[in-house]
Amino acid sequence: MDTTQFTGEHLWPGQLGHFFVIVSFVAALLSTFSYIRAAIVEQDLEQSRIWKRLARGSFMVHAVSVVSIFIALFYIITNHLFEYHYAYEHSSYDMPSEYLLSCFWEGQQGSFMLWTFWHAVLGLIVMRTAKHFETRTMSVIAFVQVILTTMILGIYLGPDIKIGSTPFMLLRNAMQNAPIFAMPDYMDFIKDGNGLNVLLQNYWMVIHPPILFLGFALTLIPFAYCIAALWKGDYKSFIKPTLAWSLAGGAVLGTGIMMGGAWAYESLNFGGFWAWDPVENASLVPWITLIAGLHTLLVYRRTKRAFTVTMIFLLLTHLLIWYSTFLTRTGILGKTSVHAFTGDGTALTYHLLIVIGVLMVISKIAILYRWKQLPRIKTEEATLSREFWMFIGAVILFLAAVQISVTTSIPVWAPLAKWITGKDFAPPTDPVSHYNNIQVWVAIIIGLLSATIMYMKYKNSDGKTLAKRLGGTALVALIMAALIACGQDITTWQYDLMLFAACYGIVANTYYGISIQKLKFKKLGPSVAHLGFAAVLLGILLSAYNKHAISLNTTGVPFNFQKETQQETIKENMENVIMFLGVPVAMGNYFATYIGDSAVEGKDKRIYYRVLFEQKDTTTGEVTDRFMLYPDAFINPKGQQGLSANPSTRHYWNYDVFTYISSATDKSKSDTSSYKSHIVNQPGDSIYLDNGFMIFNGFSREIDDPRYTPKEGDLAVKAKLSVYNMEGKQNEIGPIYILRDKQYIMQVDDTVKSMGLYTRFGALNVHSKDSASLDIQVRQTNPMDDFIVLKALIFPYINVLWIGIMIMVFGFFISLGDLITTKSKAPEA
C-alpha cells in the first residue's frame, strides 16, 4: 500500500465534489424509483402522494448536488489547482480570466456536467408544471439523469470495468507511471497547466456551448411526454405541453447550431459558416427530426392523424442526441472532423452504446405495448389538405436527416461493410459539394412547401382559391428571383430553383401574414418562422454561391499548404497572397497594406496583425473607403510548431470582407537587421528611416520609466526623440543612458513596434560644458523579414442569413407565447 504523503495538494475540493457526484447519482436513482412507484399506484391517491413526495425531494437533492459539483470544479479551475488532472489539462495561469468558464466545458466530463445541469433545471420546471403527467415524465427525466451522472462517476467494478470518468481525478493518479509522481513534493515542479485550446479562446466558447446543450436538454422533455402518453394511453392531454416543449427545443437548439455557424464564421478560419463537418451534422440531424415531429404533432392535434410517426420522430430526436454524443466523444470520427473530442477509450464507447441501446429499448417497448391502441384514421388524406403536404414535408425532412446521418456515420459502419462486401468505404473527399448536391433538393422542396401549406386548410382546400392566391405570389416570386439571379449571376439551374423557392417563401409568407392573418401578432408565429426559413435559404445561396477570394496570388510564390487533394492545395496557393511590411497589394477593389503587428498586454498571447484596406476612386484617385482589420494568430502555441489563426471581418450591409492569416513571420527566428550609428549634435537634427524620419529634441534628466530603477550616484540621461511615419503619425520615445558608480554603463532601449524601429544610445561625447554629440544607434526590421500570408474572401449578402435566423427563431417564440397564453387551440402550423 502506498503511504506516501504528498505536499502542496488541496484535496478537499475534489473530495467534496466527488461526494456530491455520489449523492447526485443516488438521489436521481431514488427519484426514478419513487416516481415509477407513484405512477404505478396512481389510483391509490395516498400511496401515490407519499411516493411522489419522496421522488420530489430526491430530485431536489439531486439538483442541488449537480450545482455543488459545478461549484467544486469551477473552484478548482479558477484557483489553478493543477494537482487535479482536469484543471491541468484545460487551464493555465496565462489564460485570460474571461475564458476560465470555457475550461469547464472544454473537456468530456465538464460538458456532461453542463448537460446534466440543464436537465436538472428543466426537471424542476416540469415537476411544477406537468400536473397529472408529473410522475410519468419525471420518471423518464430522473432516469436519464441517472444515466448522465454515471458519465462522471469514475468508479471501478472490478479491475477492468470502469463506469464514467471523474473530473476530480488527481494528476498523479491520471499519470501515475510518470516518475515525478513518486516524489512527495511533485507539486513544486508543476508550474503551469496545458491551458485551453487556443482555437477555443474566444467569447463564442463562453456562450455557444451552454445554448447548444440547453437545446440538447430540451429534446428530453418531448421524449418524456411521449413515453408518458404511451405509458397510460393518454393521447390527448399530452399534446399541448409536448408542442410547447418542442417549440422551445426547436428555437433553442436551432439557435445553438447557428451560433456555432457564427462562431466558425467570425472566429475560425474555415472560410465560412458551415462546412458539413461531422460535429456540425451531428447536432443538425436531431434538430431536423424535431422539426419534422413538431409539424406532424400539429397534424395530429387538428386531424388525429400521424400519431405514430409523431411518436417516432420525437423519440428518435432524443436518441439522435445520444448518437451524436457517441459520434463526437468516442473518437470514432477520427480525422473526418476538425473539432470532435479525441475520445476517452473503449470504456466510453461501450458506455454510450449501452445508453443508446437502453433508451431505444424503452422507446420500442412503449410503442409496441400500445401498438394496437394507437390512434389511427383509416381513410386517406385529401390531396389538397394541409395535413397531407405537412406529412410529405416531414418525410422529406426525415430523409434529409437519414442522408446526413448515413454519410456522417461512414467511419462507424465502414468496417462492417468492408467485412461483408470486401470493399472500402470512405467519407467524401469534398463533403461540401457532396452534401450540397443532395440537400439543395431538400431546400427547394421544403422552401416551396413551407409557403404553400400556409394557404391550405386542414381536411381539404378549395382548388380555385388556392390557385388564385398561390399564382399571384408565385409570379411576384419569379420576377424577384429572376432579378436576383441576373444581378448575382446565378446560372446553375438547381440553384436557380432554390432561389425561386426562397423568394416564393418570402413573398408568400409575407403576404399571408399581412393579408390573411391581418398582422395579428399572436397568430403570426408560423408565417414568421417560415419567412425566416426562406430568408435563411436566400442568405445561404447568396453568400455561398458568389463567395470569392480577392487575395489572388499573382506573385508566383508557392506556399507549403498541404491539403487532402492536389486540387485543394492548388486552390489554397492561388487564394493566398504574401504581404510584406508596408507594401500595398491589390485585392479586388481594394489596396491592402500590412502595416505591422502588436501583441496584447496581459495574459492574451495572440499577435494581432494590422492590415489597412483602402478603396480609391478610379478617376480622382481619392480614398473613398478605408478600414483596418486585425486578424490574429497564436505563433507556436504552447511550444507547438505552427500557427493558430482567428479571422477579422469588415461588415457592410451587402457584403463582408473576411480575412485570416495563413502564415506569418516568426520574428524570434527571422530578424536579420543590425544597428547603425547616427550622430546628432543639436536639437532639431533629423535621422531618416526606411519608412519615416526621427527628430532629436535634446536631453532630459527627468526620467519616468518603469524599466529604470534609479540608485544613488547614478548619472542618467534620456534622449528625447520624435518619430514620424509616412502618414505623419508621431510617436515619442526615449532611450536611456546610465552611468553607475562612475564606471558601469547601462542602457535602456526604446522601440516603435509598428515601424519595426529599435533605438539605443551608442555613445555620449561631451565636447564642452555646453556642447555634446550623441551617437544614436538605430535598427529597423527588414521588410522582407516581416511578412504575412493572408487570405481574404468576399461574402455577399451574408447578413440576409443572420437576419433570417433571427426571424425564424422569433417565429418559434411567437408560437410558443401564443400556445402558453391562449386556452383555446394553438396556431395551426
CSV table of N, CA, C and O in Angstrom, one decimal, residues 214 218 244 247-253 255 521-522 524-526 528-529 805-821:
chain,number,residue,atom,x,y,z
A,214,LEU,N,-28.4,23.4,-23.8
A,214,LEU,CA,-29.8,23.6,-23.4
A,214,LEU,C,-30.7,23.1,-24.5
A,214,LEU,O,-31.7,22.5,-24.2
A,218,LEU,N,-33.4,20.1,-24.0
A,218,LEU,CA,-34.8,20.4,-24.2
A,218,LEU,C,-35.5,19.2,-25.0
A,218,LEU,O,-36.7,19.0,-24.9
A,244,ALA,N,-45.5,22.7,-26.8
A,244,ALA,CA,-44.7,23.8,-26.2
A,244,ALA,C,-43.3,23.5,-26.0
A,244,ALA,O,-42.4,24.3,-26.4
A,247,LEU,N,-41.5,23.4,-29.4
A,247,LEU,CA,-41.3,24.7,-29.9
A,247,LEU,C,-40.0,25.3,-29.3
A,247,LEU,O,-39.2,25.9,-29.9
A,248,ALA,N,-40.0,25.2,-27.9
A,248,ALA,CA,-38.8,25.7,-27.2
A,248,ALA,C,-37.5,25.0,-27.7
A,248,ALA,O,-36.5,25.7,-27.9
A,249,GLY,N,-37.6,23.7,-27.8
A,249,GLY,CA,-36.4,23.0,-28.2
A,249,GLY,C,-36.0,23.3,-29.6
A,249,GLY,O,-34.8,23.5,-29.9
A,250,GLY,N,-37.0,23.5,-30.5
A,250,GLY,CA,-36.6,23.9,-31.9
A,250,GLY,C,-36.0,25.2,-32.0
A,250,GLY,O,-35.0,25.5,-32.7
A,251,ALA,N,-36.5,26.2,-31.2
A,251,ALA,CA,-35.9,27.5,-31.1
A,251,ALA,C,-34.5,27.5,-30.6
A,251,ALA,O,-33.6,28.1,-31.1
A,252,VAL,N,-34.3,26.9,-29.4
A,252,VAL,CA,-33.1,27.0,-28.7
A,252,VAL,C,-32.0,26.1,-29.4
A,252,VAL,O,-30.9,26.6,-29.6
A,253,LEU,N,-32.3,24.9,-29.8
A,253,LEU,CA,-31.3,24.1,-30.5
A,253,LEU,C,-31.0,24.7,-31.8
A,253,LEU,O,-29.8,24.7,-32.2
A,255,THR,N,-31.0,27.9,-32.5
A,255,THR,CA,-30.1,29.0,-32.2
A,255,THR,C,-28.7,28.5,-31.8
A,255,THR,O,-27.7,29.1,-32.3
A,521,PHE,N,-50.5,39.7,-34.1
A,521,PHE,CA,-49.2,39.3,-33.7
A,521,PHE,C,-49.2,37.9,-33.1
A,521,PHE,O,-48.3,37.1,-33.5
A,522,LYS,N,-50.1,37.5,-32.3
A,522,LYS,CA,-50.1,36.2,-31.6
A,522,LYS,C,-50.3,35.1,-32.6
A,522,LYS,O,-49.8,34.0,-32.3
A,524,LEU,N,-49.0,35.2,-35.7
A,524,LEU,CA,-48.0,35.3,-36.8
A,524,LEU,C,-46.9,34.3,-36.7
A,524,LEU,O,-46.0,34.3,-37.6
A,525,GLY,N,-46.8,33.5,-35.6
A,525,GLY,CA,-45.7,32.6,-35.4
A,525,GLY,C,-45.3,31.8,-36.6
A,525,GLY,O,-44.2,31.8,-37.0
A,526,PRO,N,-46.3,31.0,-37.1
A,526,PRO,CA,-45.9,30.1,-38.3
A,526,PRO,C,-45.4,30.9,-39.5
A,526,PRO,O,-44.4,30.5,-40.1
A,528,VAL,N,-44.1,33.9,-39.6
A,528,VAL,CA,-42.8,34.5,-39.3
A,528,VAL,C,-41.7,33.5,-39.4
A,528,VAL,O,-40.6,33.7,-39.9
A,529,ALA,N,-41.9,32.3,-38.7
A,529,ALA,CA,-40.9,31.3,-38.7
A,529,ALA,C,-40.6,30.8,-40.2
A,529,ALA,O,-39.4,30.6,-40.5
A,805,ILE,N,-32.2,33.9,-39.7
A,805,ILE,CA,-32.1,33.0,-38.5
A,805,ILE,C,-32.9,33.7,-37.3
A,805,ILE,O,-33.7,33.1,-36.6
A,806,MET,N,-32.6,35.0,-37.1
A,806,MET,CA,-33.3,35.7,-36.0
A,806,MET,C,-34.8,35.7,-36.2
A,806,MET,O,-35.6,35.6,-35.3
A,807,ILE,N,-35.2,35.9,-37.5
A,807,ILE,CA,-36.7,36.0,-37.8
A,807,ILE,C,-37.3,34.6,-37.5
A,807,ILE,O,-38.4,34.5,-36.9
A,808,MET,N,-36.6,33.5,-37.9
A,808,MET,CA,-37.1,32.2,-37.8
A,808,MET,C,-37.3,31.8,-36.3
A,808,MET,O,-38.3,31.3,-35.8
A,809,VAL,N,-36.3,32.1,-35.5
A,809,VAL,CA,-36.3,31.8,-34.0
A,809,VAL,C,-37.4,32.7,-33.4
A,809,VAL,O,-38.1,32.2,-32.5
A,810,PHE,N,-37.5,33.9,-33.8
A,810,PHE,CA,-38.6,34.8,-33.3
A,810,PHE,C,-39.9,34.2,-33.6
A,810,PHE,O,-40.8,34.2,-32.7
A,811,GLY,N,-40.1,33.6,-34.7
A,811,GLY,CA,-41.4,33.0,-35.1
A,811,GLY,C,-41.7,31.8,-34.1
A,811,GLY,O,-42.8,31.6,-33.7
A,812,PHE,N,-40.7,31.0,-33.8
A,812,PHE,CA,-40.9,29.9,-32.8
A,812,PHE,C,-41.4,30.5,-31.5
A,812,PHE,O,-42.3,29.9,-30.9
A,813,PHE,N,-40.8,31.6,-31.0
A,813,PHE,CA,-41.2,32.1,-29.7
A,813,PHE,C,-42.6,32.8,-29.8
A,813,PHE,O,-43.3,32.8,-28.8
A,814,ILE,N,-42.9,33.4,-30.9
A,814,ILE,CA,-44.3,33.9,-31.0
A,814,ILE,C,-45.3,32.8,-30.9
A,814,ILE,O,-46.3,32.9,-30.1
A,815,SER,N,-45.1,31.6,-31.6
A,815,SER,CA,-46.0,30.5,-31.5
A,815,SER,C,-46.0,29.9,-30.1
A,815,SER,O,-47.1,29.6,-29.6
A,816,LEU,N,-44.8,29.9,-29.4
A,816,LEU,CA,-44.8,29.4,-28.1
A,816,LEU,C,-45.5,30.3,-27.1
A,816,LEU,O,-46.3,29.8,-26.3
A,817,GLY,N,-45.4,31.6,-27.3
A,817,GLY,CA,-46.1,32.5,-26.4
A,817,GLY,C,-47.6,32.4,-26.6
A,817,GLY,O,-48.4,32.5,-25.6
A,818,ASP,N,-48.0,32.3,-27.9
A,818,ASP,CA,-49.4,32.1,-28.1
A,818,ASP,C,-50.0,30.8,-27.5
A,818,ASP,O,-51.1,30.8,-26.9
A,819,LEU,N,-49.2,29.8,-27.6
A,819,LEU,CA,-49.7,28.5,-27.1
A,819,LEU,C,-49.8,28.5,-25.6
A,819,LEU,O,-50.8,28.0,-25.0
A,820,ILE,N,-48.9,29.2,-24.9
A,820,ILE,CA,-48.9,29.2,-23.4
A,820,ILE,C,-50.0,30.1,-22.9
A,820,ILE,O,-50.7,29.8,-21.9
A,821,THR,N,-50.2,31.2,-23.6
A,821,THR,CA,-51.2,32.3,-23.1
A,821,THR,C,-52.6,32.1,-23.6
A,821,THR,O,-53.5,32.7,-23.0
